[in-house]
CSV table of C-alpha atoms in Angstrom, one decimal:
chain,number,residue,atom,x,y,z
K,1,MET,CA,0.0,0.0,0.0
K,2,GLU,CA,1.3,3.4,-0.9
K,3,CYS,CA,-0.3,6.8,-0.6
K,4,THR,CA,0.5,10.4,-0.1
K,5,ALA,CA,-1.6,13.1,1.6
K,6,GLU,CA,-1.6,16.7,2.8
K,7,HIS,CA,-3.3,17.9,6.0
K,8,GLN,CA,-3.6,21.4,7.5
K,9,ILE,CA,-5.4,22.5,10.6
K,10,THR,CA,-6.1,26.2,10.8
K,11,GLY,CA,-3.1,28.0,12.2
K,12,ASP,CA,-0.8,25.0,12.1
K,13,PRO,CA,1.9,24.2,9.5
K,14,ILE,CA,1.3,21.8,6.6
K,15,TYR,CA,2.8,18.3,7.0
K,16,ARG,CA,3.4,16.0,4.1
K,17,VAL,CA,2.8,12.3,4.6
K,18,ALA,CA,3.8,9.2,2.6
K,19,VAL,CA,3.0,5.5,3.5
K,20,HIS,CA,4.6,2.3,2.4
K,21,GLY,CA,3.6,-0.9,4.2
K,22,SER,CA,4.2,-0.3,7.9
K,23,LEU,CA,6.4,2.8,7.3
K,24,VAL,CA,5.0,6.3,7.5
K,25,ALA,CA,7.1,9.4,6.5
K,26,ILE,CA,5.9,12.7,7.9
K,27,GLY,CA,7.7,15.8,6.8
K,28,GLN,CA,7.7,19.5,7.3
K,29,PHE,CA,11.3,20.7,7.5
K,30,LYS,CA,12.7,17.4,8.8
K,31,ILE,CA,11.2,14.0,7.7
K,32,THR,CA,10.4,11.6,10.5
K,33,VAL,CA,10.0,7.9,9.5
K,34,LEU,CA,7.9,5.8,11.8
K,35,ASP,CA,7.3,2.1,11.9
K,36,LEU,CA,3.7,1.5,12.7
K,37,THR,CA,4.3,-2.1,13.6
K,38,SER,CA,6.7,-1.4,16.4
K,39,GLY,CA,5.6,2.1,17.1
K,40,SER,CA,9.2,3.4,16.9
K,41,ILE,CA,10.9,6.2,15.1
K,42,VAL,CA,13.1,4.6,12.4
K,43,THR,CA,15.0,7.8,11.5
K,44,VAL,CA,14.8,11.6,11.3
K,45,LEU,CA,16.0,13.0,8.0
K,46,ASP,CA,17.2,16.6,7.8
K,47,GLY,CA,18.3,18.3,4.6
K,48,HIS,CA,15.8,20.9,3.4
K,49,ALA,CA,16.1,24.5,4.3
K,50,THR,CA,12.5,25.3,3.6
K,51,PRO,CA,9.3,23.3,4.1
K,52,VAL,CA,8.9,19.9,2.3
K,53,ALA,CA,6.6,20.3,-0.6
K,54,GLY,CA,6.3,16.7,-1.6
K,55,ILE,CA,7.3,13.3,-0.2
K,56,ALA,CA,7.0,9.7,-1.5
K,57,PHE,CA,8.5,6.3,-1.1
K,58,THR,CA,10.1,4.5,-4.0
K,59,ALA,CA,8.1,1.5,-5.3
K,60,ASP,CA,10.3,-1.0,-3.3
K,61,GLY,CA,10.1,1.2,-0.1
K,62,ARG,CA,13.8,1.4,0.3
K,63,ARG,CA,14.2,5.1,-0.4
K,64,ILE,CA,12.2,8.3,0.2
K,65,ILE,CA,12.1,11.1,-2.3
K,66,SER,CA,11.4,14.6,-1.1
K,67,THR,CA,11.2,18.1,-2.6
K,68,ALA,CA,11.1,21.5,-1.2
K,69,GLU,CA,9.8,24.1,-3.5
K,70,GLN,CA,11.4,27.2,-2.0
K,71,ASP,CA,14.9,25.8,-1.7
K,72,LYS,CA,14.6,24.2,-5.2
K,73,ASN,CA,16.1,20.9,-4.0
K,74,GLY,CA,15.0,17.3,-4.5
K,75,CYS,CA,16.5,14.7,-2.1
K,76,VAL,CA,16.8,11.0,-2.1
K,77,TRP,CA,17.1,9.3,1.3
K,78,GLU,CA,17.5,5.7,2.7
K,79,ALA,CA,14.2,4.9,4.4
K,80,ASP,CA,15.8,2.4,6.8
K,81,GLY,CA,17.8,5.1,8.7
K,82,SER,CA,21.2,3.7,7.7
K,83,ARG,CA,22.0,7.2,6.6
K,84,THR,CA,20.5,10.5,7.8
K,85,SER,CA,21.9,12.7,5.2
K,86,PRO,CA,20.6,12.6,1.6
K,87,VAL,CA,22.0,9.9,-0.7
K,88,LEU,CA,21.5,12.4,-3.6
K,89,VAL,CA,20.5,16.1,-3.8
K,90,LEU,CA,19.2,17.5,-7.1
K,91,SER,CA,18.8,21.1,-7.9
K,92,LEU,CA,15.4,21.6,-9.4
K,93,PRO,CA,14.9,24.1,-12.2
K,94,ALA,CA,13.1,27.3,-11.5
K,95,THR,CA,9.5,27.3,-12.8
K,96,ALA,CA,8.2,30.1,-15.0
K,97,ALA,CA,6.0,32.7,-13.3
């Protein structure tokens, strides 16, 4: 099972959410990966300077891909917490206004 969602409560910041199996990734500036089976935090990923605009697991669930619109970066992370810095950082092109 894989899905993504966006939730905002009036006055609170927006959090991005992605689900893959028992893993849930919740992101705002940092991305927290939770294991719903054990109830534990798998890892906290920190690499965006501005709020996360999008987050998703790869099809096999091994990696997480996140983007932050304002810092124009896309990051690829290890979902298992073996590494807390991005495996890959991509500079995204600016969009036309």
